Amino acid sequence: MSEHPSGSPNNPQPVSAAWKRIETARHPQRPYPMDFIERIFTDFSEIHGDRAYGDDAAVACGMARLGDDEVLVIGNRKGGSTKERVKRNFGMPHPEGYRKALRCMKIAEKFNRPVISLIDLPGAYPGLGAEERGQAEAIARNIREMARLRVPTISLISGEGGSGGALALAVSDRVLILENALYFVITPESCAAIMWRDAAHKQQAAEAMRISAPEVAALGCVDEIISEPPGGAHTDHPVGAGLVGTALRKHLDELKSMPIDAMIAARQKKFRNIAQCYTES
């Protein structure tokens, strides 16, 4: 029998600062990507289907306006009610979701429209059907193609940014993260189950993984931390959306002034240099 990390279920360990951030990022009232899209963008016109298999209900893509700029915006959908969460697969995309996103990115590139993605997902769906339909290939293709898109690209981690599922929508010129959001290779529960053979060690895993916004910023994985209303974005949706909208417009204005080739070179250099570690010989 696994030993409870604090000794007994009746004497639970105190909640760590790292785990408090995770609880905030997963708060049931926290705004999801589509909540931000509805408040920040106008004239959103959704595009459906991957032209290969189907239309993934967990991923929404469409043309919209950010101020005076026409852009492509992508966001994953989690759903509110239990029925809708099942329909949206709890926000975890299938391969057709990534293929739909890439199809839309290519349309945006053709018409010279910037690409903005908003991400809150624990990872890509790992089910058998998704694997049979090429989940790994779809993620890898998105990463490759996003690295060389000839339009400005911005990504926002608004809640959880999990593994390759998030990275497939986040190889961007600017990667932003909300103050209480997380960016990780694996969830703390899954990490604890692997390292300690017991998911109850999730708080220890959260501390060790360094997945909070300040920690991933120190590793160079994100370009800016966006402040949230006091207590978290769930406490005031309009204010939270206003802060995100201001940051998106600022970075888009900066990117539009850059020559395309220089922008792509800087994007690729950034991702090659993320979290590199060197030791003296």
Coordinates of C-alpha atoms in Angstrom, one line a residue:
M1 CA 0.0 0.0 0.0
S2 CA 1.3 3.5 -0.9
E3 CA 2.1 5.7 2.0
H4 CA 0.2 8.9 2.2
P5 CA 2.8 11.8 1.8
S6 CA 1.7 13.5 5.0
G7 CA 1.3 10.4 7.1
S8 CA -2.5 9.7 7.0
P9 CA -5.6 10.8 5.2
N10 CA -6.9 12.4 8.4
N11 CA -3.9 14.6 8.6
P12 CA -3.5 16.0 5.1
Q13 CA -0.4 18.0 4.2
P14 CA -0.8 21.8 4.0
V15 CA -1.4 23.2 0.6
S16 CA 1.8 24.5 -1.0
A17 CA 2.2 27.7 -2.9
A18 CA 2.7 25.8 -6.1
W19 CA -0.5 23.8 -5.6
K20 CA -2.4 27.0 -4.8
R21 CA -1.4 28.2 -8.3
I22 CA -2.7 25.0 -9.8
E23 CA -6.0 25.3 -8.0
T24 CA -6.3 28.9 -9.3
A25 CA -5.5 27.8 -12.9
R26 CA -8.1 25.1 -12.7
H27 CA -10.8 27.2 -10.9
P28 CA -14.2 26.2 -12.3
Q29 CA -15.1 29.9 -12.8
R30 CA -11.8 30.7 -14.6
P31 CA -12.4 32.2 -18.1
Y32 CA -11.7 29.7 -20.9
P33 CA -10.2 30.7 -24.2
M34 CA -13.6 31.2 -25.8
D35 CA -14.6 33.5 -23.0
F36 CA -11.6 35.7 -23.8
I37 CA -12.3 35.5 -27.5
E38 CA -15.9 36.7 -27.0
R39 CA -14.7 39.7 -24.9
I40 CA -11.6 40.7 -26.8
F41 CA -12.3 40.1 -30.5
T42 CA -15.2 41.1 -32.8
D43 CA -16.8 39.7 -35.9
F44 CA -15.6 36.1 -35.1
S45 CA -16.5 33.8 -38.0
E46 CA -15.8 30.2 -37.2
I47 CA -14.3 27.8 -39.7
H48 CA -15.1 24.1 -39.4
G49 CA -13.5 20.8 -40.4
D50 CA -10.0 19.5 -41.2
R51 CA -11.0 18.4 -44.8
A52 CA -9.7 14.9 -43.9
Y53 CA -11.8 13.3 -41.2
G54 CA -14.1 15.6 -39.3
D55 CA -14.6 18.7 -37.1
D56 CA -13.1 18.5 -33.6
A57 CA -15.5 20.2 -31.2
A58 CA -12.6 20.8 -28.8
V59 CA -10.9 23.3 -31.1
A60 CA -12.5 26.6 -32.5
C61 CA -10.9 28.5 -35.3
G62 CA -12.1 31.6 -37.1
M63 CA -11.4 35.0 -38.6
A64 CA -12.0 37.9 -36.3
R65 CA -10.9 41.5 -35.6
L66 CA -8.6 42.6 -32.9
G67 CA -9.2 46.4 -32.9
D68 CA -8.6 47.4 -36.6
D69 CA -6.6 44.3 -37.4
E70 CA -8.1 41.2 -39.2
V71 CA -6.6 38.1 -37.6
L72 CA -7.1 34.4 -37.3
V73 CA -7.9 33.3 -33.7
I74 CA -7.7 29.8 -32.4
G75 CA -9.0 28.6 -29.0
N76 CA -9.7 25.3 -27.4
R77 CA -13.2 24.7 -26.0
K78 CA -13.7 22.9 -22.7
G79 CA -17.4 23.3 -22.1
G80 CA -19.4 24.4 -19.1
S81 CA -21.9 21.7 -18.3
T82 CA -21.0 18.0 -17.9
K83 CA -22.8 17.2 -21.2
E84 CA -20.9 19.9 -23.0
R85 CA -17.6 18.9 -21.5
V86 CA -18.1 15.4 -22.8
K87 CA -18.9 16.9 -26.3
R88 CA -15.8 19.0 -26.2
N89 CA -13.7 16.1 -24.9
F90 CA -12.8 18.2 -21.8
G91 CA -10.8 20.6 -24.1
M92 CA -8.3 17.9 -25.3
P93 CA -8.0 18.0 -29.1
H94 CA -8.0 15.0 -31.4
P95 CA -5.7 15.0 -34.4
E96 CA -8.4 16.5 -36.6
G97 CA -8.5 19.5 -34.2
Y98 CA -4.8 20.2 -34.9
R99 CA -5.3 19.6 -38.6
K100 CA -8.2 22.1 -38.6
A101 CA -6.0 24.6 -36.8
L102 CA -3.2 24.2 -39.3
R103 CA -5.6 24.4 -42.3
C104 CA -6.8 27.7 -40.9
M105 CA -3.3 29.0 -40.2
K106 CA -2.4 28.3 -43.9
I107 CA -5.5 30.3 -44.9
A108 CA -4.4 33.2 -42.7
E109 CA -0.9 33.0 -44.2
K110 CA -2.4 33.2 -47.7
F111 CA -4.3 36.4 -46.8
N112 CA -1.5 37.8 -44.7
R113 CA -3.5 37.7 -41.4
P114 CA -1.7 37.3 -38.0
V115 CA -2.5 34.2 -36.1
I116 CA -3.4 34.4 -32.4
S117 CA -4.0 31.2 -30.3
L118 CA -5.4 31.0 -26.8
I119 CA -4.6 27.8 -24.9
D120 CA -6.1 26.1 -21.8
L121 CA -5.7 22.3 -22.1
P122 CA -3.9 19.6 -20.0
G123 CA -2.7 17.9 -23.2
A124 CA -3.8 16.3 -26.5
Y125 CA -6.2 13.5 -26.3
P126 CA -4.2 10.2 -25.8
G127 CA -7.0 7.8 -26.7
L128 CA -6.6 4.8 -29.1
G129 CA -8.7 6.4 -31.9
A130 CA -6.6 9.6 -31.8
E131 CA -3.4 7.6 -32.0
E132 CA -4.7 5.6 -34.9
R133 CA -5.6 8.7 -36.8
G134 CA -2.1 10.2 -36.3
Q135 CA -2.1 12.3 -33.2
A136 CA 1.7 12.4 -32.9
E137 CA 2.1 13.3 -36.6
A138 CA -0.5 16.0 -36.4
I139 CA 1.2 17.6 -33.4
A140 CA 4.7 17.4 -35.1
R141 CA 3.4 18.9 -38.3
N142 CA 1.8 21.8 -36.5
I143 CA 5.1 22.5 -34.6
R144 CA 7.1 22.4 -37.9
E145 CA 4.7 24.6 -39.9
M146 CA 4.1 27.2 -37.1
A147 CA 7.9 27.6 -36.9
R148 CA 7.9 28.9 -40.5
L149 CA 4.6 30.7 -40.9
R150 CA 5.1 34.0 -42.8
V151 CA 2.7 36.0 -40.6
P152 CA 3.0 37.3 -37.1
T153 CA 2.0 34.7 -34.5
I154 CA 1.0 35.2 -30.8
S155 CA 0.0 32.5 -28.3
L156 CA -1.5 32.9 -24.8
I157 CA -1.4 30.2 -22.1
S158 CA -4.6 31.2 -20.2
G159 CA -4.9 28.3 -17.8
E160 CA -3.1 25.0 -18.4
G161 CA -0.6 24.6 -21.2
G162 CA 0.1 20.8 -21.3
S163 CA 2.8 19.1 -23.2
G164 CA 2.8 18.7 -27.0
G165 CA -0.9 19.4 -27.1
A166 CA -0.3 23.0 -26.1
L167 CA 3.0 23.3 -28.0
A168 CA 1.3 22.4 -31.3
L169 CA -0.6 25.8 -31.0
A170 CA 2.2 27.8 -29.3
V171 CA 5.2 27.9 -31.6
S172 CA 4.8 31.6 -31.9
D173 CA 6.7 34.9 -32.2
R174 CA 5.4 35.8 -28.8
V175 CA 4.2 33.4 -26.1
L176 CA 2.3 35.1 -23.3
I177 CA 1.1 33.5 -20.1
L178 CA -1.4 34.7 -17.4
E179 CA 0.0 35.2 -13.9
N180 CA -1.7 32.1 -12.5
A181 CA -1.4 29.9 -15.5
L182 CA 0.8 26.8 -15.9
Y183 CA 3.0 25.5 -18.7
F184 CA 4.2 21.9 -18.3
V185 CA 5.3 18.7 -20.0
I186 CA 3.0 16.5 -17.8
T187 CA 0.4 17.2 -15.2
P188 CA 1.7 17.0 -11.6
E189 CA -0.7 14.1 -10.9
S190 CA 0.8 12.1 -13.7
C191 CA 4.3 13.1 -12.8
A192 CA 3.7 11.9 -9.2
A193 CA 2.3 8.6 -10.4
I194 CA 5.5 8.0 -12.4
M195 CA 8.1 9.2 -10.0
W196 CA 6.5 8.1 -6.7
R197 CA 4.0 5.5 -7.9
D198 CA 1.4 7.6 -6.1
A199 CA -0.6 10.5 -7.4
A200 CA -1.0 11.7 -3.8
H201 CA 2.5 13.2 -4.1
K202 CA 1.2 15.7 -6.6
Q203 CA 2.2 18.7 -4.5
Q204 CA 5.8 17.6 -4.3
A205 CA 5.7 17.1 -8.1
A206 CA 4.3 20.6 -8.6
E207 CA 7.1 22.1 -6.6
A208 CA 9.8 20.1 -8.4
M209 CA 8.5 20.6 -12.0
R210 CA 8.8 24.5 -12.0
I211 CA 5.6 25.0 -14.1
S212 CA 4.3 28.3 -12.8
A213 CA 4.4 31.5 -14.9
P214 CA 7.5 33.0 -13.2
E215 CA 9.4 29.8 -13.4
V216 CA 8.7 29.1 -17.1
A217 CA 9.5 32.7 -17.8
A218 CA 12.9 32.3 -16.1
L219 CA 13.6 29.3 -18.4
G220 CA 12.8 31.5 -21.5
C221 CA 9.7 29.5 -22.4
V222 CA 7.4 32.5 -22.4
D223 CA 7.9 36.2 -23.4
E224 CA 5.6 38.0 -21.0
I225 CA 3.6 37.4 -17.9
I226 CA 0.2 39.1 -18.0
S227 CA -1.2 40.3 -14.6
E228 CA -4.6 39.0 -13.4
P229 CA -7.2 40.8 -11.3
P230 CA -6.6 40.3 -7.5
G231 CA -7.4 36.7 -6.6
G232 CA -7.2 35.4 -10.2
A233 CA -8.9 35.9 -13.5
H234 CA -12.0 34.1 -12.3
T235 CA -12.8 37.0 -9.9
D236 CA -13.4 39.6 -12.7
H237 CA -13.8 38.3 -16.3
P238 CA -14.1 41.8 -17.9
V239 CA -10.9 43.1 -16.2
G240 CA -9.0 40.0 -17.0
A241 CA -10.0 40.1 -20.7
G242 CA -9.1 43.8 -20.8
L243 CA -5.5 43.0 -19.6
V244 CA -5.2 40.2 -22.1
G245 CA -6.5 42.4 -24.9
T246 CA -4.1 45.2 -24.1
A247 CA -1.1 42.8 -24.2
L248 CA -2.2 41.2 -27.5
R249 CA -2.5 44.5 -29.2
K250 CA 0.8 45.7 -27.9
H251 CA 2.7 42.6 -29.2
L252 CA 0.8 42.5 -32.5
D253 CA 1.8 46.2 -33.2
E254 CA 5.4 45.3 -32.4
L255 CA 5.4 42.3 -34.7
K256 CA 3.8 44.1 -37.6
S257 CA 6.7 46.5 -37.8
M258 CA 9.3 43.7 -38.2
P259 CA 10.4 42.4 -41.6
I260 CA 9.0 38.9 -42.2
D261 CA 12.3 37.1 -42.7
A262 CA 13.8 38.7 -39.5
M263 CA 10.7 37.8 -37.6
I264 CA 10.8 34.1 -38.7
A265 CA 14.6 33.9 -37.9
A266 CA 14.0 35.4 -34.4
R267 CA 11.1 32.9 -33.8
Q268 CA 13.2 29.9 -34.7
K269 CA 16.2 31.1 -32.8
K270 CA 14.1 31.6 -29.7
F271 CA 12.7 28.0 -29.7
R272 CA 16.1 26.5 -30.4
N273 CA 17.5 28.3 -27.3
I274 CA 14.8 27.6 -24.8
A275 CA 16.0 26.1 -21.5
Q276 CA 19.4 25.2 -22.8
C277 CA 21.8 24.2 -20.1
Y278 CA 25.6 24.3 -20.3
T279 CA 28.3 22.9 -18.1
E280 CA 32.0 23.9 -18.0
S281 CA 34.3 21.2 -19.3

